[in-house]
Amino acid sequence: MSTEARSNFLKTQIQSDLDGGLVEQLVTRFPPEPNGFLHLGHAKSITVNFELASRFGGRCHLRFDDTNPEKENKVFIEAIQEDVRWLGYKWDGEVRFASSYFQQLYEWALHLVEQGLAYVCDLSAEEARDYRGSLTEAGRDSPFRCRSVDENRRLFEGMRAGEYAEGSRVLRAKIDMAAPNINLRDPILYRIRTAHHHQTGGEWPIYPTYDFAHGQGDAIEGITHSICTLEFEDHRPLYDWFIEHLPVPNRPRQYEFARLNTSYTLTSKRKLKHLVDAGVVTGWDDPRMPTLAGLRRRGYPAGAIRHFCEEIGTSRSDSVVDVAMLESAVRNQLNESAPRAMAVLNPLPLTLTNLSTPATLSVANHPNNEDMGTREVPLTAEVLIDAADFREEANKKYKRLVLGKRVRLRGAYVIEADSCDYDATGAVSRVYARIIEGTLGEDPPDGIKARGVIHWVSASSGVRAEVRCYDRLFSDPNPGRTEDVMAVVNPGSLRCIEDAVIEASLAHAEPEQVFQFEREGYFVADRFDHCRERPVFNMTIGLRDTWNTANA
RNA sequence: UGGGGUGUCGCCAAGUGGCAAGGCAGCGGGUUUUGAUCCCGCCAUUCGCAGGUUCGAAUCCUGCCACCCCAGCCA
């Protein structure tokens, strides 16, 4: 069964709502608070909402849940939109803001006051906490719970007019202080805040809480299925309570799914910020970060992230997805889309003693896709190979260059190593080898085959480049478990190679273009630092390697 | 100890009373000018546990167990 056809509880629910005529057209929404950068977990939510809309011929909105001015920022509003676009989704209509509904929300709050379903409470935050009771004990009614409708109206209007100090009063729904569900113990609808709001400026001295704004915002927009994560499950009765007691134009319903957890990654804003502040990473878009900006800079294709989110399914059970699944999706897509090229990360000079004149070879850009064409690669007497690809002697399992043995230079000739030089430390500093004539595109005429294939770059035409190789940021499969982030960061998560040599064509890469450096992995030209004069590549991910692991 | 959830292969996850999909990982083998890709094969007699209903149960009932979420004027 393909992932396309696989069902999940949301698809089943939506299909039945559509079939039963409960809703005419599916309308979903992605509702981030603009208080930080989007990460992998958000990608899951975005994918769920947009893919469902697309699958069922519906629409998906982008709405900023901007009800708490103190934590929000315009910078995030821009960044989030760019991330959603980059992921490949287009929201229906203009971007929306919960803050656009402040007037309507205020009027609805007044409506509850008039109905005797909301009251102004003067308890301090600490007192309110005390009155709320505990998980096992019922709460107690606030002494302000019995204020008259007139008094509540006057007080709430006073709040709106900015007559009271921050924290001095709140508007609460009058539900049930003994409810086993704590969310129903007279939840707060409005609090007084003097902070400047990025959208409404100083227009409002009071701000609705998430609970009062979210469902009503959904109703205003005609959202049919309000999909959120499991921790909001206990809020659903409250969500429904507002919808039932307010003259809203629509009746949206809330559904919850399990948030995405991925092994070896962290999505805690607080902890990630610590890494940024401590300089462990270069910023929120560091290629090792689980932010969408980071994954993008790492070279992870948006399509691979989308595919990953689809592939892991959507359920209600808490789980931790193996990051290997994400990596698999990335390799899968890149294997198809990335042109091949050669780059030597740890150069070792090799002299082709019998190559009298330089040659130009035509090399395929993709082994299984002719449409990707060919490129010209110069072969000169001086080439560079990777130091790991030569040994003076080795057993049969070593399928690379060995003294007296043969190997093929990728896309070129079979060569045989004759001798080598050493440096002062005794390390091999140069290899001398001979081209076996008649081996361009052919096996050796004498029947002695090469033991393997190695990549190379012409020493004279190759270009020096900076290559940043990454490993997982955390050494612990569950880094979120530990409070001390520093204790679980992988000290070797970045290996910066300053003197790698890439084939000349690679210097012309556009930023964000991904290549497969043959036999090494996938590498992306850095979005910000790469330029022709000073090429910089980030390792997106290595090739699957069944040899190193087995012989480690 | 109150309320709300979740338990199907190492990791995800279909399955909605008729005889355990698929993906990832892993393990064999084949092809290969990337130790890649690709291809073929293997990988849950059993669905948290214990009872019960039924010709038949992962699916229904009962009881237990484990784990997750909730006491912000955050979202």
XYZ file of C-alpha atoms (C1' of nucleotides) in Angstrom:
627
model
C 0.000 0.000 0.000
C 1.414 3.388 -0.885
C 1.635 6.185 1.647
C -0.830 8.117 -0.502
C -3.514 5.550 0.063
C -2.839 4.930 3.728
C -5.617 6.102 5.925
C -5.534 7.799 9.280
C -8.171 8.918 11.750
C -8.316 12.443 10.324
C -8.879 11.296 6.755
C -11.533 8.900 7.975
C -13.259 11.622 9.984
C -13.159 14.163 7.182
C -14.393 11.690 4.609
C -17.335 10.821 6.786
C -18.113 14.486 7.479
C -18.037 15.181 3.773
C -20.099 12.110 2.922
C -22.607 12.863 5.651
C -23.004 16.431 4.460
C -21.836 17.792 7.797
C -19.438 20.048 5.943
C -19.531 21.143 2.341
C -15.866 21.903 1.864
C -12.956 21.150 4.143
C -11.249 24.205 5.593
C -8.173 23.811 7.789
C -5.589 26.200 9.123
C -2.018 26.387 10.298
C -2.061 28.724 13.315
C 1.447 29.532 14.601
C 2.114 32.106 17.269
C 4.773 34.451 15.848
C 7.089 33.937 18.777
C 9.900 31.900 17.259
C 11.207 30.054 14.242
C 9.416 27.098 12.749
C 10.931 23.668 13.286
C 10.423 20.076 12.168
C 7.438 19.691 14.460
C 5.736 22.617 12.774
C 6.511 21.051 9.401
C 4.430 18.092 10.477
C 1.519 20.296 11.446
C 1.807 22.319 8.244
C 1.869 19.172 6.155
C -1.094 17.668 7.962
C -3.252 20.741 7.446
C -2.259 21.618 3.898
C -2.187 18.067 2.564
C -5.581 17.272 4.018
C -7.024 20.387 2.397
C -5.474 19.522 -0.918
C -6.496 15.893 -0.778
C -10.131 16.683 -0.071
C -10.396 19.667 -2.382
C -10.502 22.121 0.503
C -8.595 25.179 1.614
C -5.996 25.869 4.256
C -5.452 29.208 5.945
C -2.355 30.643 7.551
C -3.332 32.446 10.713
C -1.046 34.028 13.243
C -2.328 33.351 16.712
C -1.046 36.670 17.971
C -2.861 37.138 21.243
C 0.176 37.648 23.461
C 2.094 40.775 22.393
C 4.830 40.306 24.944
C 6.283 37.243 23.267
C 5.683 38.105 19.661
C 7.595 39.879 16.991
C 7.230 41.014 13.407
C 10.468 39.294 12.439
C 8.844 35.937 13.118
C 5.827 36.829 11.043
C 8.034 37.267 8.005
C 10.223 34.261 8.749
C 7.279 31.944 9.265
C 5.670 32.922 5.995
C 8.911 32.333 4.169
C 9.296 28.922 5.774
C 5.770 27.862 4.833
C 6.337 28.994 1.267
C 9.672 27.248 1.142
C 8.046 24.042 2.337
C 5.969 24.326 -0.798
C 2.581 25.424 0.467
C 0.341 28.308 -0.483
C -2.283 29.363 1.980
C -5.744 30.330 0.903
C -6.263 34.077 0.595
C -4.334 36.616 2.593
C -2.397 35.751 5.685
C -4.695 36.161 8.679
C -4.253 37.363 12.232
C -6.200 36.553 15.355
C -5.622 40.192 16.225
C -7.849 41.194 13.306
C -10.709 39.681 15.262
C -10.105 41.560 18.504
C -13.207 43.759 18.088
C -15.464 40.797 17.335
C -13.965 38.828 20.178
C -14.542 41.751 22.511
C -18.174 41.942 21.483
C -18.596 38.234 22.041
C -17.033 38.569 25.462
C -19.572 41.291 26.194
C -22.245 38.897 25.023
C -21.136 36.352 27.604
C -21.188 39.091 30.236
C -24.745 40.007 29.264
C -25.750 36.364 29.458
C -24.300 36.135 32.933
C -21.711 33.676 31.618
C -18.649 35.780 32.275
C -17.477 37.974 35.116
C -14.676 40.308 36.004
C -12.467 38.826 38.687
C -10.115 40.879 40.860
C -8.180 37.977 42.312
C -4.423 38.233 41.887
C -2.710 35.563 39.823
C -1.533 33.843 42.993
C -4.956 33.961 44.600
C -6.562 32.657 41.445
C -4.169 29.733 41.432
C -5.098 28.973 44.992
C -8.821 29.161 44.254
C -8.415 26.896 41.223
C -7.806 23.873 43.437
C -5.603 21.029 42.329
C -5.685 17.969 40.120
C -7.467 16.047 42.834
C -9.321 18.808 44.688
C -12.150 20.956 43.399
C -11.597 24.678 43.167
C -13.511 27.328 45.100
C -15.673 30.053 43.657
C -14.029 33.412 43.348
C -15.555 35.996 45.676
C -16.174 38.106 42.557
C -18.119 35.382 40.821
C -21.511 36.760 41.852
C -21.075 40.297 40.538
C -24.103 41.592 38.694
C -24.271 41.746 34.949
C -24.288 45.535 35.154
C -21.221 45.653 37.301
C -19.424 43.134 35.113
C -20.275 45.120 32.009
C -19.082 48.354 33.571
C -15.871 46.749 34.798
C -15.119 44.952 31.540
C -15.713 48.139 29.572
C -13.377 49.802 31.993
C -10.775 47.164 31.264
C -11.179 47.787 27.575
C -10.887 51.519 28.146
C -7.572 50.988 29.838
C -8.721 52.175 33.236
C -7.066 49.450 35.264
C -3.558 48.336 35.929
C -2.004 45.277 34.349
C -2.783 42.227 36.447
C -5.460 43.901 38.495
C -8.446 42.235 36.869
C -9.355 39.587 34.311
C -12.517 38.492 32.589
C -13.430 34.883 33.321
C -16.056 32.523 31.989
C -18.510 31.364 34.629
C -18.506 27.604 34.186
C -17.732 25.305 37.096
C -15.021 25.640 39.721
C -15.506 22.002 40.670
C -15.112 20.613 37.153
C -12.720 17.663 37.036
C -11.292 19.226 33.890
C -9.319 22.171 35.206
C -9.796 24.089 31.961
C -13.429 24.462 32.862
C -12.773 26.036 36.281
C -13.767 29.528 35.206
C -11.052 30.007 32.584
C -9.627 33.440 31.896
C -10.855 35.109 28.715
C -9.109 38.461 28.887
C -6.125 39.892 30.693
C -4.815 43.433 30.840
C -1.563 44.058 28.961
C 0.051 47.394 28.268
C 2.628 46.023 25.825
C 2.763 47.320 22.272
C 1.264 44.847 19.818
C 3.013 44.281 16.510
C -0.256 44.515 14.582
C -2.645 46.578 16.664
C -0.109 48.854 18.309
C -1.600 50.490 21.379
C -5.214 50.038 20.377
C -5.967 47.339 22.912
C -5.147 47.324 26.607
C -6.718 43.899 26.957
C -5.909 40.701 25.105
C -7.936 37.521 24.700
C -6.356 34.274 25.822
C -5.686 31.386 23.456
C -8.792 29.610 24.636
C -11.086 32.515 23.933
C -9.476 33.488 20.645
C -8.732 30.232 18.916
C -12.076 28.561 18.388
C -13.808 31.821 17.648
C -11.114 32.694 15.142
C -11.778 29.315 13.546
C -15.496 30.061 13.460
C -14.974 33.466 11.881
C -12.819 31.974 9.145
C -15.159 29.105 8.483
C -12.618 26.520 9.564
C -14.348 23.145 9.575
C -11.640 21.000 11.132
C -9.398 22.677 13.662
C -6.473 20.295 13.929
C -4.031 20.679 16.781
C -1.769 18.569 18.952
C -2.731 16.254 21.794
C -1.950 18.604 24.652
C -5.000 20.651 23.670
C -7.295 17.718 24.070
C -8.412 18.887 27.501
C -9.266 22.253 26.010
C -11.782 20.792 23.595
C -14.721 20.934 26.045
C -13.953 24.605 26.542
C -13.545 25.138 22.805
C -17.011 23.632 22.368
C -18.452 25.597 25.273
C -17.588 28.930 23.662
C -18.907 27.839 20.292
C -22.170 26.763 21.879
C -22.683 29.889 23.946
C -21.714 32.445 21.320
C -23.580 33.546 18.188
C -20.776 32.352 15.930
C -21.362 31.930 12.187
C -19.938 28.410 12.019
C -19.370 25.389 14.150
C -15.758 24.264 13.795
C -14.627 21.081 15.497
C -11.279 20.384 17.078
C -9.265 17.230 16.431
C -5.948 16.375 17.981
C -2.986 14.347 16.750
C 0.292 13.373 18.408
C 3.031 15.918 17.917
C 6.152 14.822 16.088
C 9.120 13.741 18.140
C 12.262 12.732 16.298
C 15.202 10.888 17.767
C 18.417 12.859 18.245
C 16.599 16.143 17.840
C 15.257 18.817 20.098
C 12.395 21.201 19.466
C 12.299 22.984 22.788
C 12.561 26.668 21.955
C 14.154 27.397 25.295
C 16.883 24.798 24.912
C 17.604 25.614 21.292
C 17.904 29.259 22.240
C 20.482 28.250 24.790
C 22.572 26.653 22.043
C 22.285 29.771 19.930
C 23.155 32.078 22.819
C 26.053 29.914 23.931
C 27.490 29.887 20.424
C 27.281 26.111 20.093
C 25.640 26.772 16.742
C 25.986 29.845 14.551
C 22.335 30.820 14.745
C 18.758 29.646 14.313
C 19.580 28.747 10.733
C 22.717 26.792 11.509
C 22.674 23.684 9.281
C 22.566 21.477 12.372
C 19.444 23.092 13.763
C 16.041 21.356 13.505
C 14.493 24.632 12.388
C 13.162 24.783 8.857
C 15.700 27.516 8.168
C 18.430 25.189 9.422
C 17.231 22.173 7.471
C 17.001 24.352 4.400
C 20.526 25.608 4.808
C 21.650 22.041 5.352
C 20.343 21.193 1.907
C 17.367 19.088 2.972
C 14.875 19.458 0.120
C 11.434 20.709 1.107
C 9.944 17.801 -0.826
C 11.858 15.326 1.312
C 10.555 16.915 4.493
C 7.018 16.793 3.143
C 7.450 13.200 2.115
C 8.834 12.326 5.526
C 5.835 13.903 7.239
C 3.497 11.908 5.039
C 5.414 8.711 5.477
C 5.404 8.735 9.265
C 1.649 8.936 9.318
C -0.620 10.852 11.657
C -1.943 9.173 14.756
C -2.825 9.841 18.358
C -0.124 7.749 19.978
C 2.955 9.362 21.460
C 5.965 8.256 19.537
C 9.517 9.044 18.643
C 10.285 8.722 14.978
C 13.751 7.488 14.120
C 15.659 10.339 12.497
C 16.914 7.698 10.044
C 13.500 7.958 8.393
C 14.039 11.631 7.703
C 17.512 10.921 6.406
C 16.165 8.190 4.202
C 13.623 10.563 2.680
C 16.383 13.081 2.041
C 18.680 10.539 0.372
C 15.808 9.237 -1.640
C 14.971 12.541 -3.184
C 18.553 13.691 -3.602
C 19.540 10.447 -5.287
C 17.045 11.357 -7.989
C 17.601 15.081 -8.194
C 21.234 15.790 -7.375
C 23.741 15.964 -10.242
C 26.928 14.052 -9.540
C 30.311 15.728 -9.324
C 33.688 14.984 -7.809
C 35.342 16.604 -4.843
C 38.283 15.460 -2.805
C 37.946 16.214 0.882
C 41.348 15.012 2.033
C 43.642 15.490 -0.976
C 46.597 13.247 -1.722
C 48.584 14.058 -4.908
C 48.886 11.350 -7.502
C 51.057 11.570 -10.592
C 50.018 9.780 -13.760
C 53.493 9.015 -15.036
C 52.437 8.059 -18.554
C 49.922 10.821 -19.307
C 51.863 13.007 -21.706
C 49.128 15.464 -22.618
C 46.071 16.571 -20.669
C 42.768 15.123 -21.828
C 39.190 16.266 -21.574
C 36.707 13.606 -20.606
C 32.974 13.640 -20.933
C 31.382 12.438 -17.715
C 27.708 11.692 -17.038
C 25.983 13.944 -14.519
C 23.807 11.102 -13.316
C 24.401 7.378 -13.635
C 20.751 6.466 -14.123
C 19.363 9.511 -15.836
C 20.737 10.465 -19.223
C 18.542 13.544 -19.322
C 20.845 15.163 -16.828
C 23.525 15.240 -19.501
C 27.267 15.196 -19.302
C 30.008 17.625 -18.398
C 33.615 17.956 -19.430
C 36.200 17.044 -16.853
C 39.893 17.711 -17.449
C 42.361 14.929 -16.754
C 45.922 16.061 -16.122
C 49.085 14.280 -15.080
C 48.723 15.689 -11.589
C 45.499 14.666 -9.900
C 44.260 14.551 -6.326
C 42.636 11.530 -4.751
C 41.369 11.093 -1.219
C 44.034 9.956 1.209
C 41.679 7.233 2.442
C 41.623 5.735 -1.047
C 45.263 4.659 -1.087
C 47.171 2.119 0.928
C 50.579 0.675 0.327
C 49.136 -2.719 1.047
C 45.735 -4.015 1.930
C 43.639 -7.132 1.978
C 41.172 -8.132 -0.735
C 38.301 -6.353 0.980
C 39.865 -2.973 0.347
C 38.466 -2.000 -3.023
C 40.654 1.044 -3.594
C 44.172 1.844 -4.762
C 47.015 -0.318 -3.495
C 50.629 -0.429 -4.617
C 50.963 -2.809 -7.533
C 47.172 -3.030 -7.937
C 44.589 -1.398 -10.121
C 41.671 0.892 -9.533
C 39.518 2.949 -11.850
C 39.486 6.711 -11.723
C 35.775 7.478 -11.875
C 34.769 8.407 -15.416
C 38.334 7.939 -16.623
C 41.006 5.258 -16.903
C 42.034 2.286 -14.882
C 45.362 3.028 -13.263
C 47.946 0.946 -11.466
C 49.993 2.298 -8.555
C 53.749 1.851 -8.833
C 55.283 3.741 -5.941
C 54.847 6.530 -3.458
C 56.724 9.295 -1.619
C 56.669 10.021 2.090
C 56.773 13.227 4.064
C 58.897 13.944 7.130
C 56.440 12.147 9.393
C 56.508 9.039 7.273
C 53.060 9.567 5.845
C 52.426 8.979 2.161
C 52.730 12.321 0.365
C 52.396 11.351 -3.277
C 51.485 8.334 -5.325
C 52.900 7.462 -8.740
C 50.622 5.503 -11.005
C 50.293 4.450 -14.604
C 47.290 4.645 -16.863
C 46.399 1.312 -18.435
C 45.828 2.106 -22.077
C 42.552 1.176 -23.660
C 40.539 1.395 -20.443
C 38.427 4.459 -21.176
C 34.942 2.999 -21.048
C 36.420 -0.477 -21.334
C 37.815 -3.134 -19.058
C 41.582 -3.647 -19.253
C 42.538 -5.547 -22.425
C 44.760 -7.887 -20.410
C 41.781 -9.063 -18.374
C 43.146 -7.848 -15.042
C 40.282 -5.838 -13.665
C 40.312 -2.874 -11.330
C 39.365 -3.677 -7.745
C 37.233 -0.601 -7.400
C 36.482 2.928 -8.435
C 37.745 6.085 -6.753
C 36.960 9.727 -7.301
C 39.539 12.355 -8.171
C 40.065 15.948 -9.266
C 42.654 17.428 -11.597
C 45.188 19.231 -9.411
C 45.640 22.122 -11.808
C 42.012 22.781 -12.645
C 40.443 21.820 -9.327
C 39.281 24.625 -7.064
C 39.937 24.915 -3.390
C 36.786 24.989 -1.312
C 35.549 25.055 2.234
C 33.464 22.013 3.041
C 31.537 21.808 6.284
C 30.796 18.268 7.340
C 28.076 17.761 9.886
C 27.193 15.061 12.312
C 24.125 14.961 14.540
C 23.953 17.876 16.949
C 23.140 15.645 19.895
C 24.833 12.517 21.095
C 21.756 11.345 22.995
C 18.838 9.717 21.140
C 16.492 11.622 23.405
C 18.175 14.969 24.087
C 14.959 16.441 25.423
C 15.100 14.140 28.409
C 18.036 15.993 29.901
C 17.674 19.448 31.401
C 21.315 20.277 30.727
C 21.480 20.636 26.945
C 25.215 21.112 26.974
C 25.637 17.644 28.403
C 24.100 16.057 25.320
C 25.561 18.110 22.507
C 27.866 16.209 20.225
C 31.249 17.956 20.408
C 32.063 16.679 16.933
C 28.947 17.903 15.169
C 30.951 20.138 12.851
C 34.125 19.311 10.969
C 35.193 22.188 8.812
C 37.510 21.278 5.943
C 39.231 24.380 4.611
C 41.306 22.805 1.869
C 39.033 20.446 0.030
C 39.382 20.504 -3.752
C 36.330 20.440 -5.969
C 36.080 20.015 -9.695
C 35.995 23.376 -11.459
C 32.353 23.151 -12.542
C 31.276 23.106 -8.887
C 32.579 26.608 -8.243
C 29.803 27.845 -10.520
C 27.084 26.300 -8.404
C 24.239 28.545 -7.362
C 23.681 28.927 -3.628
C 21.321 26.190 -2.368
C 22.130 23.897 -5.281
C 22.746 20.346 -4.111
C 25.199 17.901 -5.671
C 26.266 14.436 -4.907
C 30.024 14.405 -4.412
C 30.505 10.899 -5.671
C 31.338 8.300 -3.053
C 31.021 10.931 -0.310
C 27.497 12.227 -0.011
C 25.240 15.114 -0.838
C 26.512 18.654 -0.477
C 24.780 21.981 -0.859
C 26.344 25.281 -1.871
C 25.813 27.401 1.225
C 22.851 29.699 0.936
C 24.753 32.655 2.360
C 28.502 32.034 2.222
C 29.052 30.339 -1.116
C 30.389 32.294 -4.061
C 32.444 31.489 -7.107
C 35.594 33.074 -5.686
C 35.255 31.242 -2.415
C 33.129 28.102 -2.738
C 31.512 26.851 0.455
C 29.598 23.587 0.633
C 27.640 22.072 3.490
C 27.303 18.340 3.791
C 23.622 17.591 3.593
C 24.021 13.918 4.337
C 26.476 11.172 3.594
C 25.800 8.299 1.241
C 24.481 5.165 2.823
C 27.589 3.289 3.810
C 27.436 -0.420 4.427
C 31.171 -0.789 4.414
C 32.477 1.643 7.022
C 29.904 0.524 9.525
C 30.662 -3.130 8.966
C 34.392 -2.536 9.183
C 34.501 0.098 11.867
C -4.881 9.926 44.457
C -9.187 13.829 39.881
C -9.851 14.320 34.578
C -8.331 13.318 29.553
C -5.522 10.094 26.256
C -2.349 6.070 24.195
C -0.563 0.852 24.012
C 0.094 -3.714 16.755
C 7.800 -6.106 14.593
C 14.085 -2.457 16.921
C 11.393 2.700 15.071
C 6.899 4.754 12.601
C 2.133 2.770 11.090
C -2.416 0.378 8.396
C -6.143 -2.607 10.280
C -13.111 -0.743 12.551
C -15.461 -9.277 13.993
C -13.311 -13.385 8.865
C -7.699 -15.435 9.517
C -1.488 -9.257 10.863
C -0.413 -3.901 4.821
C 3.548 -0.698 4.006
C 7.865 2.347 5.171
C 12.516 2.955 8.063
C 16.333 0.033 10.285
C 18.557 -4.864 9.971
C 20.077 -9.465 7.487
C 21.145 -12.518 3.007
C 21.932 -12.555 -2.488
C 22.250 -10.296 -7.662
C 23.525 -6.021 -11.034
C 26.856 -1.894 -11.032
C 32.843 2.668 -13.681
C 29.782 5.649 -6.706
C 31.399 0.023 -0.947
C 25.685 4.653 -3.731
C 21.409 3.625 -6.612
C 18.560 -0.466 -8.481
C 16.699 -5.581 -8.100
C 15.352 -10.151 -5.457
C 14.635 -12.650 -0.800
C 14.247 -12.847 4.781
C 12.362 -10.086 9.011
C 4.986 -10.173 14.304
C 1.481 -18.102 14.587
C 0.661 -12.698 17.046
C -1.522 -7.251 18.394
C 0.309 -4.271 26.846
C -1.525 -8.381 30.383
C -5.600 -11.636 32.274
C -10.332 -13.329 31.735
C -15.024 -13.407 28.899
C -18.561 -13.231 24.393
C -18.362 -15.616 19.387
C -17.988 -20.867 14.619
C -14.315 -16.998 14.476
C -11.370 -11.378 18.319
C -5.808 -6.810 17.285
C -10.944 -5.466 16.465
C -16.746 -6.505 21.187
C -17.166 -6.874 26.977
C -14.786 -6.914 32.029
C -10.655 -6.263 35.097
C -5.669 -4.997 35.564
C -0.777 -2.858 34.040
C 2.413 0.785 31.669
C 3.263 5.405 29.532
C 1.756 10.581 28.046
C -1.051 15.341 28.957
C -3.613 18.987 32.432
C -3.366 23.014 38.370
C 0.190 30.276 32.932
C -3.386 36.436 33.563
C 1.617 31.108 27.519
C 0.168 28.914 23.037
